[in-house]
Coordinates of C-alpha atoms and ligand atoms in Angstrom, one line a residue:
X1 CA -115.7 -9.3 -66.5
X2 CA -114.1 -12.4 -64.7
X3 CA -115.2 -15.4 -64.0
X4 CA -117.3 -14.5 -60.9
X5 CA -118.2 -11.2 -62.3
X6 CA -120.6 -12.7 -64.9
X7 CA -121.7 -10.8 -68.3
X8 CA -125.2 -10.7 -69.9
X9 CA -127.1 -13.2 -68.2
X10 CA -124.3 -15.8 -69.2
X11 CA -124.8 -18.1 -66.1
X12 CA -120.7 -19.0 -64.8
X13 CA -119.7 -22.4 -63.3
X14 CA -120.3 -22.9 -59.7
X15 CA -116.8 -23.1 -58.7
X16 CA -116.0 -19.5 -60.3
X17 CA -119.0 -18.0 -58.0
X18 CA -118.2 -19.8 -55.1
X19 CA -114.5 -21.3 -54.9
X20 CA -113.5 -23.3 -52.2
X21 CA -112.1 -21.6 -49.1
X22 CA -108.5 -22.6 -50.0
X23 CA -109.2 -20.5 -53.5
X24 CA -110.1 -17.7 -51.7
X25 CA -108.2 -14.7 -52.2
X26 CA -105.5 -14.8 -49.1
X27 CA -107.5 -13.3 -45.7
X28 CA -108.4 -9.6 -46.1
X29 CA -107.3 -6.9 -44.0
X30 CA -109.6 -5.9 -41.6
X31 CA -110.9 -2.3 -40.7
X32 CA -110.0 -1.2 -36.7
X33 CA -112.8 -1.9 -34.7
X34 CA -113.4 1.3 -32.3
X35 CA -115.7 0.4 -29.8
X36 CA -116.1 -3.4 -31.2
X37 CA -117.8 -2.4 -34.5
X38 CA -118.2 -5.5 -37.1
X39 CA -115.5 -6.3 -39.0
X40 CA -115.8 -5.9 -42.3
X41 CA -115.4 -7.8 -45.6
X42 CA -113.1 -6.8 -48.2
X43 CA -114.5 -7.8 -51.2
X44 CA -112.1 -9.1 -53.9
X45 CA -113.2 -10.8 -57.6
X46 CA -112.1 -14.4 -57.3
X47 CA -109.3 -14.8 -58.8
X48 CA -107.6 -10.8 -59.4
X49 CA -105.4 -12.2 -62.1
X50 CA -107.9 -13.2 -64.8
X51 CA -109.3 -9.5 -64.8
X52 CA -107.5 -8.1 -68.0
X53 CA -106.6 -4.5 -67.7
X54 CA -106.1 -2.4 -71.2
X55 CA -103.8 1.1 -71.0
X56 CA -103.3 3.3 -73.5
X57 CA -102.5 6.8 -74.2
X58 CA -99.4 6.6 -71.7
X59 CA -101.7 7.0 -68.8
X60 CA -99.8 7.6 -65.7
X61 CA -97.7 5.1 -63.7
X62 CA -99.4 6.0 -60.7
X63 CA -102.4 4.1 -62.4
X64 CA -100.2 0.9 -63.4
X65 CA -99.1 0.4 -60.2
X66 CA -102.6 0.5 -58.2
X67 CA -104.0 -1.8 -61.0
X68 CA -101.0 -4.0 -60.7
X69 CA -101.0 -4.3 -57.2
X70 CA -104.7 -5.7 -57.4
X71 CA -103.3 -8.4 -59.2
X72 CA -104.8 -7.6 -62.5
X73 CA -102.9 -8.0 -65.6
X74 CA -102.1 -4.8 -67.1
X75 CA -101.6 -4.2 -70.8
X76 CA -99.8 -0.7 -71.7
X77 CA -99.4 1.5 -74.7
X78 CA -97.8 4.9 -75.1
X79 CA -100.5 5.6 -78.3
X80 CA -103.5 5.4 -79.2
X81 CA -104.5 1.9 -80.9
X82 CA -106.1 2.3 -85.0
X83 CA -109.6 1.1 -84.6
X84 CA -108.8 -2.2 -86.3
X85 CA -105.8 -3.2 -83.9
X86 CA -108.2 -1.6 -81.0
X87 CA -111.0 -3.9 -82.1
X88 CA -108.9 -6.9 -81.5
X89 CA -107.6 -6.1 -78.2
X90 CA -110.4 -5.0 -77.0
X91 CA -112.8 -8.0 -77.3
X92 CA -110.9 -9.9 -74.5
X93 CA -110.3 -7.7 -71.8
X94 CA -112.6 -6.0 -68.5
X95 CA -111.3 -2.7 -68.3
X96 CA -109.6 -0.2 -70.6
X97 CA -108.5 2.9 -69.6
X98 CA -107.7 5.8 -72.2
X99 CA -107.3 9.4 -72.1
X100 CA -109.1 12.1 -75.0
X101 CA -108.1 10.5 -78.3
X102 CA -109.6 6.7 -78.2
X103 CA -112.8 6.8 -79.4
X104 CA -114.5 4.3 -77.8
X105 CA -117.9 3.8 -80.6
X106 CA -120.4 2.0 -81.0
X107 CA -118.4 -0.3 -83.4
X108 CA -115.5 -0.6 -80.8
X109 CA -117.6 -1.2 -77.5
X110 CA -119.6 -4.1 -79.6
X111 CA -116.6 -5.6 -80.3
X112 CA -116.0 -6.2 -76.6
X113 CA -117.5 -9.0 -75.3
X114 CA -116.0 -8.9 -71.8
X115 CA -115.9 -5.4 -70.8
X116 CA -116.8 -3.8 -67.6
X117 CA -116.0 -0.7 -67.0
X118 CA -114.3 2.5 -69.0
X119 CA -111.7 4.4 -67.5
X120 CA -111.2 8.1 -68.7
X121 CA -108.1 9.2 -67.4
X122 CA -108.9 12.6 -68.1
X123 CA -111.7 15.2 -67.9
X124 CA -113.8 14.7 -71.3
X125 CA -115.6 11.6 -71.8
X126 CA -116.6 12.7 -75.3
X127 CA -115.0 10.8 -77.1
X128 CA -116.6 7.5 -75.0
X129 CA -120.4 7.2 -76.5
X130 CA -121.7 7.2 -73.1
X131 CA -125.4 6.3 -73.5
X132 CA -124.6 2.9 -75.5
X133 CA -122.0 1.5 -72.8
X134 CA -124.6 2.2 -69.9
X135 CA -127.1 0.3 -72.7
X136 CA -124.1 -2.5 -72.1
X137 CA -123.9 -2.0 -68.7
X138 CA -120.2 -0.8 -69.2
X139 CA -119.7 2.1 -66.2
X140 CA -117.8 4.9 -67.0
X141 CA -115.0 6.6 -64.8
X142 CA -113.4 10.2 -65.2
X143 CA -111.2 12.6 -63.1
X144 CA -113.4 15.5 -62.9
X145 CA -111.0 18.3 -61.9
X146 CA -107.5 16.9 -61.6
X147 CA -106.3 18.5 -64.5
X148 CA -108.4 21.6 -64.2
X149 CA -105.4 23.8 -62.4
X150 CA -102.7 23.0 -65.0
X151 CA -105.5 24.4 -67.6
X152 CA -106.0 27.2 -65.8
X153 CA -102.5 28.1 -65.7
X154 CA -101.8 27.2 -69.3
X155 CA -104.5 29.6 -70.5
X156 CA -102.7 32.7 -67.9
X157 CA -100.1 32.2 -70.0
X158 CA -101.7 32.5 -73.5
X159 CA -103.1 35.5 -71.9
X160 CA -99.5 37.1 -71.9
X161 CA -98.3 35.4 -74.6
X162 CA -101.2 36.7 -76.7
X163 CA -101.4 40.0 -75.4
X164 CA -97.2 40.8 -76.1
X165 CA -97.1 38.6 -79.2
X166 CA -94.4 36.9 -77.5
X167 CA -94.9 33.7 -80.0
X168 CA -94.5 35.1 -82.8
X169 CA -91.1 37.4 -81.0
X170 CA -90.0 33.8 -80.3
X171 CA -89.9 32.5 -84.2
X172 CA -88.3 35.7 -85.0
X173 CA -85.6 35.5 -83.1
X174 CA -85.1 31.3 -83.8
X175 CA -84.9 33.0 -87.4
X176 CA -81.8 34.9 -86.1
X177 CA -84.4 38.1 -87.0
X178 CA -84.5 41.3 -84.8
X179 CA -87.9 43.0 -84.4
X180 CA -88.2 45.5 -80.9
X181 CA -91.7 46.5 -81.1
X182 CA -94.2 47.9 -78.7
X183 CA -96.8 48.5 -81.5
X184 CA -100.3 46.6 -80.2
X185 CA -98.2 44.9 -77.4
X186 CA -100.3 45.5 -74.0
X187 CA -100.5 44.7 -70.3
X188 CA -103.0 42.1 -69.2
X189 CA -104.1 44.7 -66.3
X190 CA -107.6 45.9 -66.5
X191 CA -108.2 44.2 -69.5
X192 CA -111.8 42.1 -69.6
X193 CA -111.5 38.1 -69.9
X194 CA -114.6 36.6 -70.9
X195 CA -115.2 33.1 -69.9
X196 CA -117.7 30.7 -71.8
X197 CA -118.0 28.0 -69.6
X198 CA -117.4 28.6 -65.9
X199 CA -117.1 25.3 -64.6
X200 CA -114.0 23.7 -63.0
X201 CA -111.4 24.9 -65.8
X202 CA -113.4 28.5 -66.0
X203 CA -113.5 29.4 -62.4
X204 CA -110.2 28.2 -61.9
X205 CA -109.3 30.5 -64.2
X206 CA -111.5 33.3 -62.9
X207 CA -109.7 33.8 -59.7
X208 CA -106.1 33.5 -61.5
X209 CA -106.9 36.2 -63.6
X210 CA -108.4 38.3 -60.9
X211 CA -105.4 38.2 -59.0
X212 CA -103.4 39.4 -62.3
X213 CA -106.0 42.8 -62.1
X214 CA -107.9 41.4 -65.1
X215 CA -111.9 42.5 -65.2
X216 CA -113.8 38.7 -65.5
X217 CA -117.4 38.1 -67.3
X218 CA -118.2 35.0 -68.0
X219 CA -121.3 33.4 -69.8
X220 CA -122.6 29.6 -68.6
X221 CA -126.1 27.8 -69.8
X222 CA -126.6 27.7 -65.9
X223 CA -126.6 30.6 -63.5
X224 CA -123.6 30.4 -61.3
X225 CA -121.7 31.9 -57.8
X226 CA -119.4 34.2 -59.5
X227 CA -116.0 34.1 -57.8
X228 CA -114.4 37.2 -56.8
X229 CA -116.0 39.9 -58.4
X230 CA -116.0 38.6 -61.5
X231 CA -119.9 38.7 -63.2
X232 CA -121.8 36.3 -65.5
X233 CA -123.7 37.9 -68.6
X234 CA -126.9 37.5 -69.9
X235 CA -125.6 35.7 -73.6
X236 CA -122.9 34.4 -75.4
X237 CA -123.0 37.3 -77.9
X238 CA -122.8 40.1 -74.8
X239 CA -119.5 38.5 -73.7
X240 CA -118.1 38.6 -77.0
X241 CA -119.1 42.2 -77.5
X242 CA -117.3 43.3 -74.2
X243 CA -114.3 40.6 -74.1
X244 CA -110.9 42.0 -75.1
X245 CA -109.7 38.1 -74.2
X246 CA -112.0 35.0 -74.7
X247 CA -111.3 31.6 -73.3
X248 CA -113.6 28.8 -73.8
X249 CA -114.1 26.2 -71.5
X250 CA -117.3 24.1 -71.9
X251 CA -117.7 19.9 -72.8
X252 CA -118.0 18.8 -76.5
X253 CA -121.9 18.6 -76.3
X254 CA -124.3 19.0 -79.8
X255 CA -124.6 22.6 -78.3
X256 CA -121.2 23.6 -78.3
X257 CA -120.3 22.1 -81.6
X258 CA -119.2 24.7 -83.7
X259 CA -120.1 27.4 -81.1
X260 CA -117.5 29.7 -82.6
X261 CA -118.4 30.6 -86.2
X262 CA -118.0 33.7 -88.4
X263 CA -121.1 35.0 -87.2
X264 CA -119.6 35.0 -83.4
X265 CA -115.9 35.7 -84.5
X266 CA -117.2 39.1 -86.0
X267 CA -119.2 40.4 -82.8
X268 CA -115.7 40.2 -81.4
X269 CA -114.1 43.2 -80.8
X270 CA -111.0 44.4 -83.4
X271 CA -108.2 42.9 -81.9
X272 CA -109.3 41.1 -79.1
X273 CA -107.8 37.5 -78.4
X274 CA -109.5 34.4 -78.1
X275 CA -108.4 31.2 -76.7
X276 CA -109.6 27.4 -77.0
X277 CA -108.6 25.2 -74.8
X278 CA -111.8 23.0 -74.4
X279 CA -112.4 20.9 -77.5
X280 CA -111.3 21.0 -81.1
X281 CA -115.1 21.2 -82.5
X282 CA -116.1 24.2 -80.6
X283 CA -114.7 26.0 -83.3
X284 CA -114.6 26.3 -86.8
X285 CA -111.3 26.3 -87.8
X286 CA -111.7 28.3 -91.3
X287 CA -113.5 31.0 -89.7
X288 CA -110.8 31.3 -87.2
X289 CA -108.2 31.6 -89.4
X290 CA -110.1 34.4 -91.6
X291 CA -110.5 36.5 -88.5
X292 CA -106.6 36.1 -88.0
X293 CA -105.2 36.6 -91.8
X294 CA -108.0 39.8 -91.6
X295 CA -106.5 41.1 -88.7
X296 CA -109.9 41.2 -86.8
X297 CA -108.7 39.5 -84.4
X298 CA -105.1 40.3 -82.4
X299 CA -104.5 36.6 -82.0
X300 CA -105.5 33.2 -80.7
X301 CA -104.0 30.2 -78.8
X302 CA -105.6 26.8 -79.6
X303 CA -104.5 23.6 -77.6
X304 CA -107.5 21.4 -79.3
X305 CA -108.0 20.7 -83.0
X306 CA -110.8 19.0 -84.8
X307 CA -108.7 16.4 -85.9
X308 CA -105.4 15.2 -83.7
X309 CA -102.4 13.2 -84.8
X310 CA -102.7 9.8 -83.1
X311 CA -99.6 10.0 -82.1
X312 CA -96.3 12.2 -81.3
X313 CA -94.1 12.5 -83.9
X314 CA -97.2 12.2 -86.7
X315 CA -97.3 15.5 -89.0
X316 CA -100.4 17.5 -88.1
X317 CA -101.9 20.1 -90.3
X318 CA -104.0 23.1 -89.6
X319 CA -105.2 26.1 -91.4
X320 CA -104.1 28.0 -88.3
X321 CA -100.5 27.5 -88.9
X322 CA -98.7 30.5 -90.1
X323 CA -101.4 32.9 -88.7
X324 CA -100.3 35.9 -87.2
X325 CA -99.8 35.9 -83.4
X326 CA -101.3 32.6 -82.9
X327 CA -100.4 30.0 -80.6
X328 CA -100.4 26.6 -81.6
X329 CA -99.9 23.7 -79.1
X330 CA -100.6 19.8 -79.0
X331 CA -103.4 19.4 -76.5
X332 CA -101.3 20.0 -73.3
X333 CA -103.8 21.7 -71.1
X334 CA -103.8 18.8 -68.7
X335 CA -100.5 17.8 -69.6
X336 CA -98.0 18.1 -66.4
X337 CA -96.6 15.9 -63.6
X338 CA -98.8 16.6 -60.9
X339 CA -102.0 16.1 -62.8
X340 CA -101.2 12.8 -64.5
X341 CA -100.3 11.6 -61.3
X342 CA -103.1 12.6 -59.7
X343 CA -105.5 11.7 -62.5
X344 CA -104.0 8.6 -62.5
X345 CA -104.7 7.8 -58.5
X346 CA -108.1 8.8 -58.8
X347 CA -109.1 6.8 -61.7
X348 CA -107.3 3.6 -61.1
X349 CA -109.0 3.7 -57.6
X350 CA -112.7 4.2 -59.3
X351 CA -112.2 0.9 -61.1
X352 CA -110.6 -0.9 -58.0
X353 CA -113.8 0.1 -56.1
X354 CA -116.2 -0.6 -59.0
X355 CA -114.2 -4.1 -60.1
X356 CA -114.2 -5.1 -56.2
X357 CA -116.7 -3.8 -54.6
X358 CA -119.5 -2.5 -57.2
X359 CA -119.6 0.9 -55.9
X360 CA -120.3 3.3 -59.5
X361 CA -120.0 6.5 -57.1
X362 CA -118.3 9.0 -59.6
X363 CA -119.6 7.3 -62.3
X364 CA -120.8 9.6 -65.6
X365 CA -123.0 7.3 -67.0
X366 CA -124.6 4.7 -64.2
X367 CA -126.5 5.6 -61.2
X368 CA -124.2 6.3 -58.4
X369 CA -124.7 3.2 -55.9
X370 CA -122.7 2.4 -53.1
X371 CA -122.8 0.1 -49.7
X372 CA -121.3 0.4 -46.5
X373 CA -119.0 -2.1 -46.3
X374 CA -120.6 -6.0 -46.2
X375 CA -120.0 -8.5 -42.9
X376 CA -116.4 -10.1 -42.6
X377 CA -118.3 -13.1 -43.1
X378 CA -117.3 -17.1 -44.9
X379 CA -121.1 -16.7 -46.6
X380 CA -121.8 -13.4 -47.5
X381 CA -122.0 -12.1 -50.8
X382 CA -122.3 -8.8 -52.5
X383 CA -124.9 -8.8 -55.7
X384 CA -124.6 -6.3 -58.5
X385 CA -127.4 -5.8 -60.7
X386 CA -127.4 -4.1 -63.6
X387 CA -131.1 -3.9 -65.6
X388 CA -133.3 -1.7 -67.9
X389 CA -135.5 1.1 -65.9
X390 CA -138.8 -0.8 -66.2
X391 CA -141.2 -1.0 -63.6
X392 CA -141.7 -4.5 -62.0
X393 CA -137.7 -5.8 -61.9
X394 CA -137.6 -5.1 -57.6
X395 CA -140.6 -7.2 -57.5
X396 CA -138.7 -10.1 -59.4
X397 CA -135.3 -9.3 -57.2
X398 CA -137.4 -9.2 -54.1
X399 CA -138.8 -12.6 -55.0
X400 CA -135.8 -14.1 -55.5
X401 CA -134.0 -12.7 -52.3
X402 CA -136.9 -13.4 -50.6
X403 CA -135.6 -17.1 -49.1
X404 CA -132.2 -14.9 -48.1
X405 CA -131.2 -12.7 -45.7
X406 CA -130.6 -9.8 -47.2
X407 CA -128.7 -7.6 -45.1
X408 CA -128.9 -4.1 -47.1
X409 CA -129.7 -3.2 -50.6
X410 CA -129.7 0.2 -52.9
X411 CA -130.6 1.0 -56.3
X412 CA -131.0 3.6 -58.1
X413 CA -131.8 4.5 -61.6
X414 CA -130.4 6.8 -64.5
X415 CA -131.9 7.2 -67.9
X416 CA -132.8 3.8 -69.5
X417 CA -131.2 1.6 -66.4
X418 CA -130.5 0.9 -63.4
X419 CA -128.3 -0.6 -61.0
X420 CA -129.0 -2.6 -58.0
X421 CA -126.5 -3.8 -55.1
X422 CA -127.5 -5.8 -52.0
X423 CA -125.3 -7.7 -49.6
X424 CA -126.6 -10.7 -48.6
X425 CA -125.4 -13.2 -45.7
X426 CA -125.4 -16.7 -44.8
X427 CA -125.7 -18.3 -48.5
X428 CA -124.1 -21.8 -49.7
X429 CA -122.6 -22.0 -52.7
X430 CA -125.5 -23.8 -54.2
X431 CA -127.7 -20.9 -53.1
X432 CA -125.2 -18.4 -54.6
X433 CA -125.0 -20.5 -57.6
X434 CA -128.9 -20.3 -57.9
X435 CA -129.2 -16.8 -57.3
X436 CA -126.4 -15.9 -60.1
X437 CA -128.6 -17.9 -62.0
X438 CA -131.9 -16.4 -61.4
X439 CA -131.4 -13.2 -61.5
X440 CA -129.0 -13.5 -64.7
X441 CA -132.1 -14.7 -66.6
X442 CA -134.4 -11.9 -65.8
X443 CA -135.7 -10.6 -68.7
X444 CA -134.4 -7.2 -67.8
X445 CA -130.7 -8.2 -67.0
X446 CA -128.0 -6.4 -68.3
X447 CA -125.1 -7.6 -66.2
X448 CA -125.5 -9.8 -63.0
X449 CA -122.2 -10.1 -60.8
X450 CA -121.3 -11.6 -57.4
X451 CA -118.9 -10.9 -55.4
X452 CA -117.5 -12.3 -52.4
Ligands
LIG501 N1 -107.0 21.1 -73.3 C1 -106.9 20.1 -72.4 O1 -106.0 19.4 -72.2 C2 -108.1 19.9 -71.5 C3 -109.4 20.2 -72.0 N2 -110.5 20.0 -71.2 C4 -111.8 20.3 -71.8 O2 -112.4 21.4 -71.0 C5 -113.8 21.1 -70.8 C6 -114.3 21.9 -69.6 O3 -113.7 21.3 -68.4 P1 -114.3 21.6 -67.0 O4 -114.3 23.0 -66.7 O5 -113.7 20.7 -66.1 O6 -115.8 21.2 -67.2 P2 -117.1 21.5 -66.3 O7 -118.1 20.5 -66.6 O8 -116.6 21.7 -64.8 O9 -117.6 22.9 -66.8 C7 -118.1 23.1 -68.0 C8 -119.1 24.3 -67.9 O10 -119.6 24.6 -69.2 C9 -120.9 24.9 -69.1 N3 -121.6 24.7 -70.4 C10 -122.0 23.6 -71.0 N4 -122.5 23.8 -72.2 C11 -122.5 25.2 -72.4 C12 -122.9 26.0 -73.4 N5 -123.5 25.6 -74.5 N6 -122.6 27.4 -73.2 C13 -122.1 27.9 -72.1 N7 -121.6 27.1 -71.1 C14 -121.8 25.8 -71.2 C15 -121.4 24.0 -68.0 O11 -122.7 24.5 -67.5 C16 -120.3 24.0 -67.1 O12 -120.4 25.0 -66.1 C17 -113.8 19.6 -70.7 O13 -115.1 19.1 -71.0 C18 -112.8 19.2 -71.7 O14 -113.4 19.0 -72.9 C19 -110.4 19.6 -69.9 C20 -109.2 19.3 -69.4 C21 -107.9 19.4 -70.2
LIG502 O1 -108.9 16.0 -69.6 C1 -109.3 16.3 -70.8 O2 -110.4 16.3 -71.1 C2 -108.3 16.6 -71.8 O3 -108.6 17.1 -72.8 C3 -106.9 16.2 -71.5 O4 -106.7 15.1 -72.4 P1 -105.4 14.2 -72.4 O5 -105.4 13.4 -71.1 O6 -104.2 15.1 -72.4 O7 -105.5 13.3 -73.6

């Protein structure tokens, strides 16, 4: 992170953690004061244009703009970057944000010696390897459900698409070919969806497929409301007995990895549809396409493969292509207007409140700390600790502080660490200086950063 947003118990110049007034970002606005309440702080890094912002994927505009208008510099790409060129870039800059093809590894995320915070400008953050980032202190941001409609939707479609062999009417026809049949072509109406997964994408969906007079069962690892009068099922298996449509909407997880074999394509019934909109690995693609060629199955639509082209225009290859009444598209469930735009608002303003302020509420992988806003104060400053889970580190912290006044303070812990903030008032720069210092070098820091 910048200067004043120190890394790995590195301890930063004094004049980075506590620049003379004239440095100081230009006055802050200040919140309305009903009824004379304080007037509060807005915290800002030091100086907004070190903090080096990395883009890829074509995430939205909505995003480039809220991270420009920081002040940060901002570094687009329309693609994904190889892993070699990605290596590079990487190793210089605070904040990347990607969208479901980076892979941000082990390899990649050692690589970066200044990094921050990871934005996910998406709903998956499987392709970020969560657990070593928070090792890193590097917090992780998604959008949880911004996209979750415009999946939803996508999959009503495939439901008519499938059920009318409309997709494969479509090539005919490109072919200048004729072929009027009603043979196996059905209404949606009464007809049972089963939903593996009912979480924001599956309940979505739930309620749009109610409304079309579909029957809904769905099957989740946890017991959940059922919307409507839709029903969850005891097992995976049940649902696949009684589905004449499946649609699968659960996280790539070591559970769901290959979820959808042989053994589960066969306990289908004969012609019954099934759908995959979640991630590529949930199902084994050879299996799949047996249970098409066989004519077990009446058809699929897949929006997620195993392996993706990086890029548009690069040739992808499937054993699903040419299968009978099967959809094929290039992982376009979240792929509309509104929920790139929106995707993009909510993300870019996670990392503006994390990079400014700290706060890691929304976070996937940090504890979720925040503080009401600090004093509009010349000597206040806002700590941000980030240390292993060990027992004895508040002691140290406490002993530090204790010479301070320390106005409020939160931590809170998740897995292996945990992350502190206080706000503390009336400090010189010396002091601050001293107390970056100190608590840089406890044996349990991970990242120390002040802000101001
Ligand atoms: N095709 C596309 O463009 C998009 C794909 N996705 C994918 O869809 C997935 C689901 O998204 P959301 O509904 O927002 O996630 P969510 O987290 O709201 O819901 C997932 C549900 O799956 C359940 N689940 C987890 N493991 C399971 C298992 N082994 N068996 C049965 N249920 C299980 C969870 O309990 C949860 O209720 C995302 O993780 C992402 O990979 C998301 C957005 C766009
Ligand atoms: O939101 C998700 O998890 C998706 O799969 C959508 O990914 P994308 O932003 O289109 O690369």
């Amino acid at each position: 992170m910048p200067s004043n947003v120190g890394t790995s118990g590195q301890a930063q110049p004094a004049t980075s953690l506590a620049p003379p007034t004239e440095q100081r970002p230009p006055q802050r606005e200040r919140q309305g004061s009903f009824g004379g309440s304080p007037r509060v702080k807005h915290l800002k890094p030091f100086n907004t244009a070190n903090i080096k912002i990395l883009l890829l994927e074509n995430v939205n505009e909505t995003a480039v703009k809220a991270l420009r208008d920081q002040g940060y510099q901002v570094e687009t790409h329309a693609k994904a970057l190889s892993e070699d060129v990605l290596i590079e870039k990487i190793r210089d800059i605070h904040c990347i944000g990607i969208r479901s093809k980076t892979k941000l590894t082990k390899k990649i995320l050692d690589a970066a010696e200044k990094l921050g915070v990871i934005g996910c400008f998406c709903i998956g953050t499987n392709q970020v390897d969560l657990e070593y980032a928070s090792q890193k202190g590097i917090a992780v941001f998604n959008s949880p459900f911004s996209n979750s409609r415009s999946v939803a939707e996508l999959v009503i479609a495939e439901i008519v698409l499938l059920s009318r062999q409309l997709g494969d009417r479509n090539i005919e026809m490109h072919q200048g070919i004729w072929s009027k049949v009603s043979a196996n072509c059905y209404e949606i109406r009464g007809k049972t969806l089963g939903i593996v997964g009912y979480g924001h994408i599956g309940s979505q969906l739930s309620v749009l497929a109610e409304s079309m007079g579909m029957r809904v069962r769905f099957h989740d690892v946890v017991p959940l409301m059922p919307l409507g009068t839709s029903k969850q099922v005891g097992s995976l298996h049940e649902l696949l007995e009684i589905s004449d449509f499946v649609s699968l909407h659960v996280p790539e997880t070591e559970e769901t990895k290959n979820m959808i074999g042989e053994h589960e394509l066969n306990k289908m019934k004969q012609g019954s549809y099934l759908i995959n909109a979640s991630r590529g690995t949930v199902v084994q693609i050879p299996a799949l396409a047996k249970a098409l060629r066989s004519g077990h199955l009446g058809g699929a639509a897949v929006d997620v493969f195993p392996k993706e082209p990086a890029a548009n225009g690069k040739f992808f290859e499937s054993e699903l292509i040419g299968c009978p009444n099967t959809l094929l598209t290039p992982h376009i469930g979240g792929s509309t207007e509104e929920a790139q735009s929106m995707i993009g608002i909510e993300v870019s303003q996670a990392l503006i409140k994390f990079i400014n302020n700290g706060t890691s509420i929304g976070a996937v992988n940090f504890p979720e700390v925040d503080l009401r806003a600090i004093r509009d104060e010349e000597n206040s400053i806002r700590l941000c600790y980030t240390h292993a889970n060990v027992p004895g580190v508040l002691r140290q912290i406490t002993d530090i502080l204790s010479e301070h006044n320390v106005d409020k303070q939160f931590s809170d812990s998740k897995g292996k660490i945990a992350y502190l903030m206080a706000d503390i008032s009336d400090v010189t720069p010396e002091q601050i200086q001293d107390i970056y210092h100190r608590v840089s070098n406890t044996p349990t820091n991970i990242v120390t950063r002040v802000l101001y």
